Every structure is written in C-alpha cells, then in structure tokens.
CSV table of C-alpha atoms in Angstrom, one decimal:
chain,number,residue,atom,x,y,z
A,490,MET,CA,-7.7,-33.0,-3.7
A,491,GLN,CA,-5.4,-33.6,-0.7
A,492,ASN,CA,-2.3,-33.5,-2.9
A,493,PHE,CA,-3.6,-30.2,-4.3
A,494,ILE,CA,-4.0,-28.7,-0.8
A,495,ILE,CA,-0.6,-29.9,0.3
A,496,SER,CA,1.1,-28.5,-2.8
A,497,ILE,CA,-0.7,-25.2,-2.2
A,498,LEU,CA,0.6,-25.2,1.4
A,499,ILE,CA,4.1,-25.9,0.3
A,500,TYR,CA,3.9,-23.1,-2.2
A,501,LEU,CA,2.7,-20.8,0.5
A,502,PHE,CA,5.7,-21.8,2.7
A,503,ILE,CA,8.1,-21.1,-0.1
A,504,SER,CA,6.8,-17.6,-0.5
A,505,VAL,CA,7.0,-17.2,3.3
A,506,ILE,CA,10.6,-18.1,3.6
A,507,LYS,CA,12.5,-15.0,2.5
A,508,ALA,CA,16.1,-14.7,1.4
A,509,ASP,CA,18.1,-14.3,4.6
A,510,ASN,CA,20.2,-11.5,3.2
A,511,SER,CA,17.5,-9.0,3.2
A,512,ILE,CA,16.5,-6.1,5.5
A,513,ILE,CA,13.4,-4.0,5.8
A,514,LEU,CA,13.9,-0.3,5.3
A,515,GLN,CA,11.2,1.9,6.8
A,516,SER,CA,11.3,5.1,4.7
A,517,THR,CA,9.7,8.3,3.9
A,518,THR,CA,7.6,8.3,0.6
A,519,SER,CA,9.6,11.0,-1.1
A,520,LEU,CA,12.6,8.8,-1.6
A,521,LYS,CA,10.6,6.1,-3.3
A,522,ASN,CA,8.4,8.4,-5.4
A,523,SER,CA,11.4,10.3,-6.7
A,524,GLY,CA,12.9,7.1,-7.9
A,525,PHE,CA,15.9,7.2,-5.5
A,526,TYR,CA,15.5,3.6,-4.4
A,527,ASP,CA,15.0,2.3,-7.9
A,528,TYR,CA,18.2,3.9,-8.8
A,529,ILE,CA,20.4,3.2,-5.7
A,530,LEU,CA,19.2,-0.3,-4.5
A,531,PRO,CA,20.7,-2.2,-7.5
A,532,PHE,CA,24.1,-0.7,-6.6
A,533,ILE,CA,23.8,-1.9,-3.0
A,534,TYR,CA,22.8,-5.3,-4.1
A,535,LYS,CA,25.7,-5.5,-6.5
A,536,ASP,CA,28.3,-4.3,-3.9
A,537,LEU,CA,27.0,-6.0,-0.8
A,538,GLY,CA,24.6,-8.7,-2.0
A,539,ILE,CA,22.0,-7.4,0.4
A,540,LYS,CA,18.4,-7.0,-0.7
A,541,VAL,CA,16.8,-4.0,0.8
A,542,ASN,CA,13.0,-4.2,1.0
A,543,VAL,CA,11.6,-0.7,1.2
A,544,VAL,CA,8.4,0.1,3.0
A,545,ALA,CA,7.6,3.7,2.0
A,546,VAL,CA,5.2,5.5,4.3
A,547,GLY,CA,5.1,9.0,5.8
A,548,THR,CA,7.9,9.9,8.3
A,549,GLY,CA,5.5,9.7,11.2
A,550,ALA,CA,4.3,6.3,10.2
A,551,ALA,CA,7.8,5.0,9.4
A,552,ILE,CA,8.9,6.0,12.9
A,553,ARG,CA,5.9,4.4,14.5
A,554,ASN,CA,6.5,1.2,12.5
A,555,SER,CA,10.1,1.2,13.6
A,556,MET,CA,9.0,1.6,17.2
A,557,ASN,CA,7.1,-1.6,16.7
A,558,CYS,CA,10.4,-3.2,15.6
A,559,ASP,CA,9.0,-3.7,12.0
A,560,GLY,CA,12.2,-2.6,10.3
A,561,ASP,CA,15.9,-2.8,10.5
A,562,LEU,CA,16.8,0.6,9.0
A,563,LEU,CA,15.0,3.9,9.0
A,564,ILE,CA,15.4,6.8,6.6
A,565,VAL,CA,13.4,9.9,7.4
A,566,HIS,CA,13.5,13.6,7.1
A,567,SER,CA,12.2,15.3,10.2
A,568,PRO,CA,14.9,16.2,12.9
A,569,GLN,CA,12.4,16.9,15.6
A,570,GLN,CA,10.4,13.7,15.2
A,571,GLU,CA,13.7,11.8,15.0
A,572,LYS,CA,14.8,13.3,18.3
A,573,VAL,CA,11.8,11.7,20.0
A,574,PHE,CA,12.7,8.4,18.4
A,575,MET,CA,16.3,8.6,19.7
A,576,GLU,CA,15.2,9.8,23.1
A,577,ASN,CA,13.1,6.6,23.4
A,578,GLY,CA,16.2,4.6,22.9
A,579,PHE,CA,15.3,3.2,19.4
A,580,SER,CA,18.4,4.6,17.8
A,581,LYS,CA,21.7,5.8,19.0
A,582,LYS,CA,22.5,8.4,16.4
A,583,ASN,CA,21.1,10.0,13.3
A,584,HIS,CA,23.4,9.4,10.3
A,585,TYR,CA,23.3,12.1,7.6
A,586,ILE,CA,22.7,10.7,4.2
A,587,MET,CA,21.9,13.6,1.9
A,588,HIS,CA,19.7,16.7,1.6
A,589,ASN,CA,17.7,18.8,-0.7
A,590,TYR,CA,15.1,21.6,-0.2
A,591,PHE,CA,11.5,22.1,0.4
A,592,VAL,CA,9.6,24.2,-2.1
A,593,VAL,CA,6.3,25.9,-2.4
A,594,VAL,CA,4.5,25.0,-5.6
A,595,GLY,CA,1.4,26.6,-7.1
A,596,PRO,CA,-0.4,27.6,-10.3
A,597,LYS,CA,1.5,29.7,-12.9
A,598,ASN,CA,-1.1,32.5,-12.8
A,599,ASP,CA,-0.2,33.0,-9.1
A,600,PRO,CA,-3.5,34.1,-7.6
A,601,ALA,CA,-1.8,35.0,-4.3
A,602,LYS,CA,1.0,37.0,-6.0
A,603,ILE,CA,3.8,35.3,-4.2
A,604,SER,CA,6.5,35.3,-6.9
A,605,ASN,CA,9.8,36.7,-5.7
A,606,LEU,CA,8.7,36.4,-2.1
A,607,ASN,CA,10.5,34.3,0.5
A,608,VAL,CA,8.7,31.4,2.0
A,609,LYS,CA,7.6,33.2,5.2
A,610,SER,CA,6.2,36.2,3.3
A,611,ALA,CA,4.5,33.8,1.0
A,612,PHE,CA,2.8,31.9,3.8
A,613,LYS,CA,1.7,35.3,5.3
A,614,LYS,CA,0.2,36.2,1.9
A,615,PHE,CA,-1.7,32.9,1.8
A,616,PHE,CA,-3.1,33.7,5.2
A,617,LYS,CA,-4.1,37.3,4.3
A,618,THR,CA,-5.5,36.6,0.9
A,619,LYS,CA,-7.1,33.3,2.0
A,620,SER,CA,-5.7,31.6,-1.1
A,621,PHE,CA,-6.3,27.9,-1.4
A,622,PHE,CA,-3.5,25.9,0.3
A,623,ILE,CA,-3.3,22.1,0.5
A,624,SER,CA,-1.6,20.6,3.5
A,625,ARG,CA,-0.5,17.0,4.0
A,626,GLY,CA,-1.9,16.8,7.5
A,627,ASP,CA,-0.5,13.3,7.9
A,628,ASN,CA,2.3,13.9,10.5
A,629,SER,CA,4.9,13.3,7.8
A,630,GLY,CA,8.2,15.1,7.7
A,631,THR,CA,7.0,17.6,5.1
A,632,ASP,CA,3.8,18.2,7.1
A,633,TYR,CA,5.8,18.8,10.2
A,634,LYS,CA,8.0,21.3,8.4
A,635,GLU,CA,5.1,23.2,7.0
A,636,LYS,CA,3.4,23.4,10.4
A,637,MET,CA,6.7,24.8,11.9
A,638,ILE,CA,6.6,27.6,9.3
A,639,TRP,CA,3.1,28.6,10.3
A,640,LYS,CA,4.2,28.4,13.9
A,641,SER,CA,7.2,30.6,13.3
A,642,LEU,CA,4.7,33.2,12.0
A,643,ASN,CA,2.6,32.9,15.2
A,644,LEU,CA,-0.2,31.5,13.2
A,645,ASN,CA,-2.1,28.4,14.4
A,646,SER,CA,-2.8,26.2,11.3
A,647,SER,CA,-5.1,23.9,13.2
A,648,LYS,CA,-7.5,26.9,13.6
A,649,PHE,CA,-7.4,27.8,9.9
A,650,SER,CA,-10.7,27.8,8.1
A,651,VAL,CA,-11.4,25.0,5.8
A,652,ASN,CA,-12.5,27.6,3.3
A,653,TRP,CA,-9.0,27.9,2.1
A,654,TYR,CA,-6.7,25.6,4.2
A,655,LEU,CA,-7.3,21.9,3.3
A,656,GLU,CA,-5.6,18.9,4.9
A,657,THR,CA,-5.6,15.8,2.7
A,658,GLY,CA,-4.1,13.4,5.2
A,659,THR,CA,-2.5,11.5,2.3
A,660,SER,CA,0.9,11.0,0.6
A,661,MET,CA,2.8,13.9,-1.0
A,662,GLY,CA,1.8,12.8,-4.5
A,663,ALA,CA,-1.9,12.5,-3.7
A,664,THR,CA,-1.6,16.0,-2.1
A,665,ILE,CA,0.0,17.5,-5.2
A,666,ASN,CA,-2.8,15.9,-7.3
A,667,THR,CA,-5.3,17.6,-5.1
A,668,ALA,CA,-3.5,20.9,-5.3
A,669,VAL,CA,-3.4,20.7,-9.1
A,670,GLY,CA,-7.1,19.8,-9.2
A,671,LEU,CA,-8.0,22.8,-7.0
A,672,ASN,CA,-5.5,25.2,-8.5
A,673,ALA,CA,-4.1,25.6,-5.0
A,674,TYR,CA,-0.6,26.1,-3.5
A,675,THR,CA,1.1,23.3,-1.6
A,676,PHE,CA,4.4,22.6,0.2
A,677,THR,CA,6.5,19.7,-1.0
A,678,ASP,CA,10.1,18.4,-1.0
A,679,LYS,CA,11.8,19.2,-4.3
A,680,ALA,CA,12.7,15.6,-5.2
A,681,THR,CA,9.1,14.5,-5.3
A,682,TRP,CA,8.1,17.6,-7.2
A,683,LEU,CA,10.8,17.2,-9.9
A,684,SER,CA,9.9,13.6,-10.6
A,685,PHE,CA,6.1,14.3,-10.4
A,686,LYS,CA,4.3,13.8,-13.7
A,687,ASN,CA,0.9,15.4,-13.3
A,688,LYS,CA,2.1,19.0,-12.9
A,689,LEU,CA,-0.1,20.8,-15.5
A,690,ASP,CA,1.0,24.5,-15.4
A,691,PHE,CA,2.3,24.4,-11.8
A,692,ILE,CA,5.6,26.0,-11.0
A,693,ILE,CA,8.0,26.3,-8.1
A,694,TYR,CA,7.9,29.4,-5.9
A,695,SER,CA,10.6,30.2,-3.2
A,696,ASP,CA,13.3,27.8,-4.2
A,697,ASP,CA,16.5,26.6,-2.5
A,698,GLU,CA,16.2,28.7,0.6
A,699,GLU,CA,18.7,27.8,3.2
A,700,ASN,CA,16.1,27.6,6.0
A,701,LEU,CA,14.1,25.2,3.8
A,702,ILE,CA,16.8,22.6,3.9
A,703,ASN,CA,15.4,19.0,3.9
A,704,ILE,CA,17.8,16.6,5.5
A,705,TYR,CA,17.5,12.8,5.1
A,706,ASN,CA,18.9,10.9,8.1
A,707,ALA,CA,19.3,7.2,8.6
A,708,HIS,CA,18.9,5.3,11.8
A,709,ILE,CA,19.9,1.8,12.8
A,710,ILE,CA,17.1,0.4,14.9
A,711,SER,CA,18.5,-0.5,18.2
A,712,LYS,CA,19.0,-4.2,18.9
A,713,LYS,CA,18.4,-3.5,22.6
A,714,LYS,CA,14.8,-2.5,21.9
A,715,CYS,CA,14.3,-4.8,19.0
A,716,PRO,CA,16.3,-8.0,19.5
A,717,HIS,CA,15.1,-9.4,16.1
A,718,SER,CA,16.4,-6.6,14.1
A,719,LYS,CA,19.1,-7.4,11.6
A,720,TYR,CA,21.4,-4.6,12.8
A,721,LYS,CA,24.5,-6.1,11.2
A,722,LEU,CA,23.1,-6.1,7.7
A,723,ALA,CA,21.6,-2.7,8.4
A,724,ASN,CA,24.9,-1.4,9.5
A,725,ARG,CA,26.6,-2.5,6.3
A,726,VAL,CA,23.9,-0.8,4.2
A,727,LEU,CA,24.3,2.3,6.2
A,728,SER,CA,28.1,2.5,5.9
A,729,TRP,CA,27.6,1.9,2.1
A,730,LEU,CA,25.1,4.8,1.9
A,731,SER,CA,27.4,7.2,3.8
A,732,SER,CA,30.5,6.3,1.9
A,733,GLU,CA,32.2,8.6,-0.6
A,734,ASN,CA,31.4,6.0,-3.3
A,735,SER,CA,27.7,6.3,-2.7
A,736,LYS,CA,27.8,10.1,-2.7
A,737,LYS,CA,29.0,10.0,-6.3
A,738,TYR,CA,25.9,7.9,-7.2
A,739,ILE,CA,23.6,10.3,-5.2
A,740,ILE,CA,24.7,13.5,-6.9
A,741,ASN,CA,24.3,11.8,-10.3
A,742,LEU,CA,20.7,11.1,-9.8
A,743,LYS,CA,18.9,13.5,-12.1
A,744,ASN,CA,15.4,14.2,-13.4
A,745,LYS,CA,15.4,16.2,-16.6
A,746,ASN,CA,18.9,17.4,-15.9
A,747,GLN,CA,18.0,18.7,-12.4
A,748,GLN,CA,19.9,17.2,-9.5
A,749,LEU,CA,17.5,15.7,-7.0
A,750,PHE,CA,19.7,15.3,-3.9
A,751,TYR,CA,22.8,17.0,-2.6
A,752,VAL,CA,25.5,15.8,-0.3
A,753,LYS,CA,27.7,17.7,2.1
B,277,MET,CA,-10.5,13.1,-22.8
B,278,ASN,CA,-6.9,12.9,-23.7
B,279,ILE,CA,-6.0,10.9,-20.6
B,280,TYR,CA,-8.4,8.1,-21.6
B,281,TRP,CA,-6.7,7.5,-24.9
B,282,ASP,CA,-3.3,7.9,-23.3
B,283,SER,CA,-4.1,5.2,-20.7
B,284,ILE,CA,-5.8,2.9,-23.2
B,285,PHE,CA,-2.7,3.2,-25.4
B,286,THR,CA,-0.4,2.6,-22.4
B,287,ALA,CA,-2.5,-0.4,-21.4
B,288,ILE,CA,-2.2,-2.0,-24.9
B,289,ASN,CA,1.5,-1.2,-25.0
B,290,LEU,CA,2.1,-2.8,-21.6
B,291,ILE,CA,0.2,-6.0,-22.6
B,292,VAL,CA,1.8,-6.3,-26.1
B,293,SER,CA,5.3,-5.7,-24.9
B,294,LEU,CA,4.8,-8.2,-22.0
B,295,ASP,CA,6.2,-5.6,-19.6
B,296,LYS,CA,8.3,-7.5,-17.0
B,297,LYS,CA,7.2,-5.4,-14.1
B,298,LEU,CA,3.5,-5.7,-15.1
B,299,ILE,CA,3.7,-9.5,-15.3
B,300,GLU,CA,5.4,-9.6,-11.9
B,301,VAL,CA,2.8,-7.6,-10.1
B,302,PHE,CA,-0.1,-9.1,-12.1
B,303,PHE,CA,0.8,-12.7,-11.1
B,304,LEU,CA,1.5,-11.8,-7.5
B,305,SER,CA,-1.9,-10.1,-7.3
B,306,PHE,CA,-3.6,-13.3,-8.5
B,307,LYS,CA,-1.4,-15.6,-6.5
B,308,VAL,CA,-2.2,-13.8,-3.3
B,309,THR,CA,-6.0,-13.6,-4.0
B,310,ILE,CA,-6.3,-17.1,-5.4
B,311,ILE,CA,-4.6,-18.7,-2.3
B,312,ALA,CA,-6.7,-16.5,0.0
B,313,LEU,CA,-9.8,-17.3,-1.9
B,314,PHE,CA,-9.1,-21.0,-1.8
B,315,ILE,CA,-8.5,-21.1,1.9
B,316,SER,CA,-11.6,-18.9,2.5
B,317,CYS,CA,-13.7,-21.3,0.5
B,318,PHE,CA,-12.3,-24.3,2.3
B,319,ILE,CA,-13.5,-22.8,5.6
B,320,GLY,CA,-16.3,-20.5,4.4
B,321,LEU,CA,-18.4,-22.9,2.3
B,322,PRO,CA,-18.8,-25.6,5.1
B,323,LEU,CA,-19.2,-22.9,7.7
B,324,GLY,CA,-21.9,-21.1,5.8
B,325,THR,CA,-23.7,-24.4,5.1
B,326,PHE,CA,-23.4,-25.4,8.7
B,327,LEU,CA,-25.0,-22.1,9.8
B,328,ALA,CA,-27.8,-22.5,7.3
B,329,THR,CA,-28.7,-26.0,8.1
B,330,GLN,CA,-28.1,-26.5,11.8
B,331,ARG,CA,-30.0,-25.0,14.7
B,332,PHE,CA,-28.2,-24.1,17.8
B,333,LYS,CA,-28.0,-21.5,20.5
B,334,GLY,CA,-26.3,-18.3,19.3
B,335,ARG,CA,-26.8,-19.1,15.6
B,336,ASN,CA,-28.6,-15.9,14.7
B,337,LEU,CA,-26.0,-13.9,16.6
B,338,LEU,CA,-23.2,-15.6,14.7
B,339,ILE,CA,-24.9,-15.1,11.3
B,340,GLY,CA,-25.4,-11.4,12.2
B,341,ILE,CA,-21.7,-11.0,13.1
B,342,ILE,CA,-20.5,-12.7,9.9
B,343,ASN,CA,-22.8,-10.5,7.8
B,344,SER,CA,-21.6,-7.3,9.5
B,345,LEU,CA,-18.0,-8.4,9.1
B,346,MET,CA,-18.6,-8.2,5.3
B,347,SER,CA,-18.7,-4.4,5.7
B,348,LEU,CA,-15.3,-4.2,7.4
B,349,PRO,CA,-13.2,-1.6,5.6
B,350,PRO,CA,-10.0,-3.2,4.2
B,351,VAL,CA,-7.8,-0.6,6.0
B,352,VAL,CA,-9.2,-1.7,9.4
B,353,VAL,CA,-8.4,-5.3,8.5
B,354,GLY,CA,-5.0,-4.3,7.4
B,355,LEU,CA,-4.3,-2.5,10.6
B,356,PHE,CA,-5.7,-5.5,12.7
B,357,VAL,CA,-3.4,-7.9,10.9
B,358,TYR,CA,-0.5,-5.5,11.1
B,359,ILE,CA,-0.8,-5.2,14.8
B,360,ASN,CA,-0.9,-9.0,15.2
B,361,LEU,CA,2.0,-9.7,12.8
B,362,SER,CA,4.2,-6.8,13.9
B,363,ARG,CA,7.4,-7.9,15.6
B,364,SER,CA,6.1,-6.3,18.7
B,365,GLY,CA,2.7,-8.1,18.4
B,366,PRO,CA,1.6,-11.5,19.5
B,367,PHE,CA,2.5,-13.3,16.2
B,368,GLY,CA,5.7,-11.3,15.5
B,369,TRP,CA,7.8,-14.4,16.0
B,370,LEU,CA,6.4,-15.8,12.7
B,371,GLY,CA,8.3,-13.0,10.9
B,372,ILE,CA,5.8,-12.8,8.0
B,373,LEU,CA,4.9,-9.1,8.1
B,374,TYR,CA,5.8,-7.5,4.7
B,375,THR,CA,5.6,-10.9,2.9
B,376,PRO,CA,2.9,-12.3,0.6
B,377,ALA,CA,1.8,-14.6,3.4
B,378,ALA,CA,0.7,-11.5,5.5
B,379,MET,CA,-1.2,-10.3,2.5
B,380,ILE,CA,-2.9,-13.6,2.1
B,381,ILE,CA,-3.9,-13.6,5.8
B,382,ALA,CA,-5.4,-10.1,5.5
B,383,GLN,CA,-7.4,-11.1,2.4
B,384,ILE,CA,-8.7,-14.2,4.1
B,385,VAL,CA,-10.0,-12.0,6.9
B,386,LEU,CA,-11.7,-9.9,4.2
B,387,ILE,CA,-13.0,-12.7,2.0
B,388,LEU,CA,-14.1,-15.3,4.5
B,389,PRO,CA,-17.1,-13.3,5.8
B,390,ILE,CA,-18.3,-12.8,2.3
B,391,ILE,CA,-18.1,-16.4,1.3
B,392,ALA,CA,-19.6,-17.7,4.6
B,393,GLY,CA,-22.3,-15.0,4.6
B,394,LEU,CA,-23.5,-15.6,1.0
B,395,THR,CA,-23.2,-19.3,1.4
B,396,THR,CA,-25.6,-19.2,4.4
B,397,GLN,CA,-28.1,-17.2,2.4
B,398,ILE,CA,-27.9,-19.5,-0.6
B,399,ILE,CA,-28.1,-22.8,1.3
B,400,GLU,CA,-30.9,-21.5,3.5
B,401,ASP,CA,-33.1,-21.1,0.5
B,402,LEU,CA,-32.3,-24.6,-0.6
B,403,GLN,CA,-32.7,-26.1,2.8
B,404,GLU,CA,-36.5,-25.9,2.9
B,405,ASN,CA,-36.7,-28.4,0.1
B,406,TYR,CA,-34.3,-31.0,1.5
B,407,ASN,CA,-34.5,-30.7,5.3
B,408,ASP,CA,-37.2,-33.3,5.8
B,409,LEU,CA,-35.5,-35.8,3.5
B,410,PHE,CA,-32.2,-35.5,5.4
B,411,VAL,CA,-33.9,-35.6,8.8
B,412,SER,CA,-35.8,-38.8,7.8
B,413,LEU,CA,-32.7,-40.5,6.5
B,414,VAL,CA,-30.7,-39.5,9.6
B,415,THR,CA,-27.7,-38.5,7.6
B,416,PRO,CA,-24.6,-37.5,9.5
B,417,LYS,CA,-23.9,-33.7,9.7
B,418,VAL,CA,-20.8,-33.9,7.5
B,419,THR,CA,-22.6,-35.8,4.8
B,420,THR,CA,-25.5,-33.4,4.9
B,421,ILE,CA,-23.2,-30.4,4.6
B,422,LYS,CA,-21.3,-32.0,1.7
B,423,ALA,CA,-24.6,-32.8,-0.1
B,424,TYR,CA,-25.8,-29.3,0.2
B,425,ILE,CA,-22.6,-27.8,-1.1
B,426,ILE,CA,-22.6,-30.1,-4.1
B,427,ASP,CA,-26.2,-29.5,-4.9
B,428,ALA,CA,-25.8,-25.7,-4.6
B,429,ARG,CA,-22.5,-25.6,-6.4
B,430,TYR,CA,-23.7,-23.4,-9.3
B,431,SER,CA,-25.3,-20.9,-7.1
B,432,LEU,CA,-22.2,-20.9,-4.8
B,433,ILE,CA,-20.1,-19.8,-7.7
B,434,THR,CA,-21.6,-16.3,-7.2
B,435,ALA,CA,-20.3,-16.3,-3.6
B,436,VAL,CA,-16.8,-17.4,-4.8
B,437,LEU,CA,-16.8,-14.7,-7.5
B,438,ALA,CA,-17.8,-12.0,-5.0
B,439,GLY,CA,-14.9,-13.1,-2.8
B,440,LEU,CA,-12.5,-13.0,-5.8
B,441,ALA,CA,-13.7,-9.5,-6.7
B,442,LYS,CA,-13.2,-8.2,-3.1
B,443,GLY,CA,-9.7,-9.7,-2.9
B,444,ILE,CA,-8.4,-8.6,-6.3
B,445,SER,CA,-9.7,-5.1,-5.9
B,446,GLU,CA,-8.8,-4.1,-2.4
B,447,VAL,CA,-5.7,-2.1,-1.6
B,448,GLY,CA,-6.1,-0.8,1.9
B,449,ALA,CA,-5.2,-4.0,3.7
B,450,VAL,CA,-2.4,-5.3,1.4
B,451,ILE,CA,-0.6,-2.0,1.4
B,452,ILE,CA,-0.4,-1.9,5.2
B,453,VAL,CA,0.7,-5.5,5.8
B,454,GLY,CA,2.6,-6.0,2.5
B,455,GLY,CA,4.3,-2.6,2.4
B,456,ASN,CA,4.2,-2.4,-1.4
B,457,ILE,CA,7.8,-3.7,-1.5
B,458,ASP,CA,9.2,-3.9,-5.0
B,459,HIS,CA,9.6,-7.5,-6.3
B,460,LEU,CA,8.2,-8.9,-3.0
B,461,THR,CA,4.8,-7.6,-2.1
B,462,ARG,CA,3.9,-5.2,-4.9
B,463,VAL,CA,0.5,-6.1,-6.5
B,464,MET,CA,-1.7,-4.4,-9.1
B,465,THR,CA,-3.7,-2.3,-6.6
B,466,THR,CA,-0.7,-1.0,-4.6
B,467,THR,CA,1.1,-0.2,-7.9
B,468,ILE,CA,-2.0,1.8,-9.0
B,469,THR,CA,-1.9,3.7,-5.7
B,470,MET,CA,1.8,4.4,-6.0
B,471,GLU,CA,1.7,5.5,-9.6
B,472,THR,CA,-1.2,7.9,-8.7
B,473,SER,CA,1.0,9.4,-6.1
B,474,LYS,CA,3.8,9.8,-8.6
B,475,GLY,CA,1.4,11.8,-10.8
B,476,GLU,CA,1.6,9.0,-13.5
B,477,LEU,CA,-2.2,9.1,-13.9
B,478,SER,CA,-2.4,7.5,-17.3
B,479,LEU,CA,-0.1,4.6,-16.3
B,480,ALA,CA,-2.3,4.2,-13.1
B,481,LEU,CA,-5.4,4.2,-15.2
B,482,ALA,CA,-3.8,1.8,-17.7
B,483,LEU,CA,-3.2,-0.7,-14.9
B,484,GLY,CA,-6.8,-0.3,-13.8
B,485,ILE,CA,-7.9,-1.1,-17.3
B,486,ILE,CA,-5.8,-4.3,-17.4
B,487,LEU,CA,-7.3,-5.3,-14.0
B,488,LEU,CA,-10.8,-4.7,-15.3
B,489,ILE,CA,-10.2,-6.7,-18.5
B,490,THR,CA,-8.9,-9.6,-16.6
B,491,SER,CA,-11.8,-9.5,-14.2
B,492,ILE,CA,-14.3,-9.4,-17.1
B,493,THR,CA,-12.6,-12.3,-18.8
B,494,ILE,CA,-12.7,-14.5,-15.6
B,495,ASN,CA,-16.3,-13.6,-14.9
B,496,LEU,CA,-17.4,-14.3,-18.5
B,497,ILE,CA,-15.6,-17.6,-18.6
B,498,VAL,CA,-17.0,-18.7,-15.3
B,499,THR,CA,-20.6,-17.6,-16.1
B,500,TYR,CA,-20.6,-19.3,-19.5
B,501,LYS,CA,-19.1,-22.5,-18.1
B,502,LYS,CA,-21.7,-22.4,-15.3
B,503,TYR,CA,-24.7,-22.2,-17.6
B,504,ASN,CA,-23.2,-24.8,-20.0
B,505,LEU,CA,-22.7,-27.3,-17.2
B,506,LYS,CA,-26.1,-26.5,-15.7
B,507,ASP,CA,-27.8,-27.2,-19.0
B,508,ARG,CA,-26.0,-30.4,-19.4
B,509,TYR,CA,-26.9,-31.7,-15.9
B,510,TYR,CA,-30.4,-30.4,-15.5
B,511,GLY,CA,-31.5,-29.6,-19.1
B,512,ASN,CA,-33.7,-26.7,-19.7
C-alpha cells in the first residue's frame, strides 16, 4: 500500500514538472477557435523548440490573468483595454501581429432588413425594429467593440430592454450558438465565424468595413511587474510571430478558401 | 434528430479509429480524477468516520460545513484555487497553475466534501450497532476507525462512486485552473466545452456519449463486483 502511494506521488511530481522550454500564452478565444494556434504552433516548435501553452479566454479575462502574472505572452484584440494594461506598466509596447474584420451575422431571411446597410445603420435598425440581438456581454474585445458602436450612435446598450437585446456573458462560439437558436443577429470577428460549424442558414452582413478592423496585438509581460515571467522565451516567440516568415504562414491560413487573417 | 445519429456515428468512429487526440484527453481526464479521488478517499474516509464515531465540541458545526461544501459550484472552487495558485497569489511560487497538478487540487476540493460527508452518514448508521462493543473493549481510535471503514466498505463504494462522478463530469473548475491547454491540461469536459463553442455540436455530443459509456461501464463493473463479493462474504 505504501509503495502504491509513493509511486502515485512520484507520478504526480512527474506531471508537475513541466518542460522548461515552454511559455504560457494568454490569448483571446477567437484565435483558438479559428484554428490559428493549431496551425501556427507546430511551426514555432519546429523553428524555435519552444512549446507555447495557450490559455484561451476572453480579452478582458486574458488581461486580468496577465495582471496576476499568470502568463508570459499576451495576444488580444482590444486597443482600449490594452492601453490600460500598458498604462499600468505590465507591457511596454503593443506589437502588431495581424488583423481581420468584425462582422454582423444574422439569419438569411433578414427580419430587420439590414442587407446592404453599413454597420452603424444596421445597429440603428436593430434598435428601431427591436430585432433580436445577442451580445457577448463578457468584457471581451468583441464585446468592447460592439459597445463602442452603440456608444457612437449615442445609444446606451446597458439600458436596452431584454425583450430584444440579450447578453450571454459567454464565449463567442456559445454566443453564436444562442443567436442561431433564437434566429437573432450578433456581432463577431470574422475568423471565428468562418471556422464556425453550426451556422444553419446564417450569413454575414456588413463585411470588411474599414472601421470594423480587428487588430491582434501581442504584449510581452513586463519582468519588472512579474519577475517570474519567461520574457526571454516570450520575446523569441514574439519576434518569430512578427517576422516576414511568419506572415507567409498567417496569410496562408484558410477556411474553405477564405483567408482568415491579414497582415500589413 | 439528425444530430443524434451524427454524433453516435462520430462517437463510434472516434472509438474504432482510436483517435489520438481522444485517447490523450480521455486518459488525462481519468488520470486527474483518479488521483484526486484517491487522495480524497485517503483523507475523506477516515475524516468522515472520525466525525461519525467521535463526539467532541463543534462536531455538528463541522458536519454541517462539510455537507454544505458539497454544494459548492465548481466554478467557485476553480476561482478559489486559481487565486491561490496564481503567480501573484500565496502559492504562486509552486508554479503549478495551468498544469494537471492544479486540476487535481481543484478536484480534491470538490470531491473531498462529498466523500467525507457521505462517509459520515453511512458510518453513523452503522455506529449504533457497534459503539457499545468498541467502548467496552477500549479500542484505540485509529483501530476503531479502521474497523468501521473495513466493515462498511461495500456501502462506502457508493460514496467513492459519487466522488468519481463529480470529478469526471465537472468542467467549471478544471477549465479555470487548467486553462484547457492542448496536450497539457485538455480533458474530456473542457474539450466538449471548446467544441461546443466552435459550433461542432455533433463532435461535442459524441465526446459526451463516450464519457457516458465509460461511466456506465465503470459503475456496472463496480456494482456487480460489489454484490458478488458481498454474497461471498455474507451469503444471502
């Protein structure tokens, strides 16, 4: 019995000791759900020998986790929230990685009649017609962007009636599932949408608008704030990601022949 | 209806083709829960028996607390363990956040109250029959507790199975402290959550079916074994 316990403990310790050459990447969910990491991490491992462990949560949660020093590298997509992060001294600079666009998706029969409208007019139409709209409501980058659009129309989304404006407080995918279930419109990043499987008859409205640009930035978590962070390894991964070489990989990532991410 | 057939087909396909990813998350799921269950039993069975058989000040309070801990939502446990294991938290120096060890700790916090609480209940019923005997023999506490556990072993299996069920099915705690990292902390339940949010509903359901089949198999084996052994020892 004692031997058994000891061997279990040894087993536990083995699983505790991680490979030294690994970093923790706090990331937004969209990059994981779109298959970006499944695609790019093997290349990083091949070139650098660094294992990147991705923790995918919403942008808000990823930034909060990073502020607790539970990460070495951060990739998110919400410039305003990143600004606060940098102002608090957790990162010196935001490094551009890639971008794509936010889109409005909704049922094909288009109950609010928003086809051919730009995003602001579409949002106005949702408000006027009180069409079902599903919001993330989880302080993620996408949620933040959506709230900004309402704000730019001088509408206060927090005062909207739950009769038509529903906040799920969950991940992008779960929110799209809800929208599909309720035949409602929702706001999402294009990469998640393109790789999403449970679309039914849903289609994209207001596509590729320049003011709907969705920029993914990386941050090295400051070693001043977090002495334990593996900033050297994180730096190597970051310079790999922003190299010309990686740009080739990024633009080659496709889902059904549609490019998921763009680089400048 | 279509999605049911789709997912059943996917489940069969995954099992027959011995899908590499499935095997990985499947075994990690069981590794984490079995270790957590083992440690919880090691602490929870004696603790529960102790509470059932000994009388001391604050005993009722302690039993009440353990019973209410059973209803802790896994997310809260996850958050609690996360705050403690975070690099900025009191146990950050261990560096085990986002590893299987963190998941095991979270599951122990979840399972231990169940094992201890149910054990208390089971042993208490037994205690009335034996208490006078043990008191008259003046047996040491440790011996008494051991004797109770051994005597109630078949009933205690229910407590252990309840702990296993809680551990293997929960997702809220392990997704926070494990982070659902590919090849490192991804288990069955976090995979199901992830596939759902990718819109891969039939794959998610297929994984659920596999989890259910395994659970049924384990429960049936244990139940049959239990009654077989019981018959052999006590006759019927």
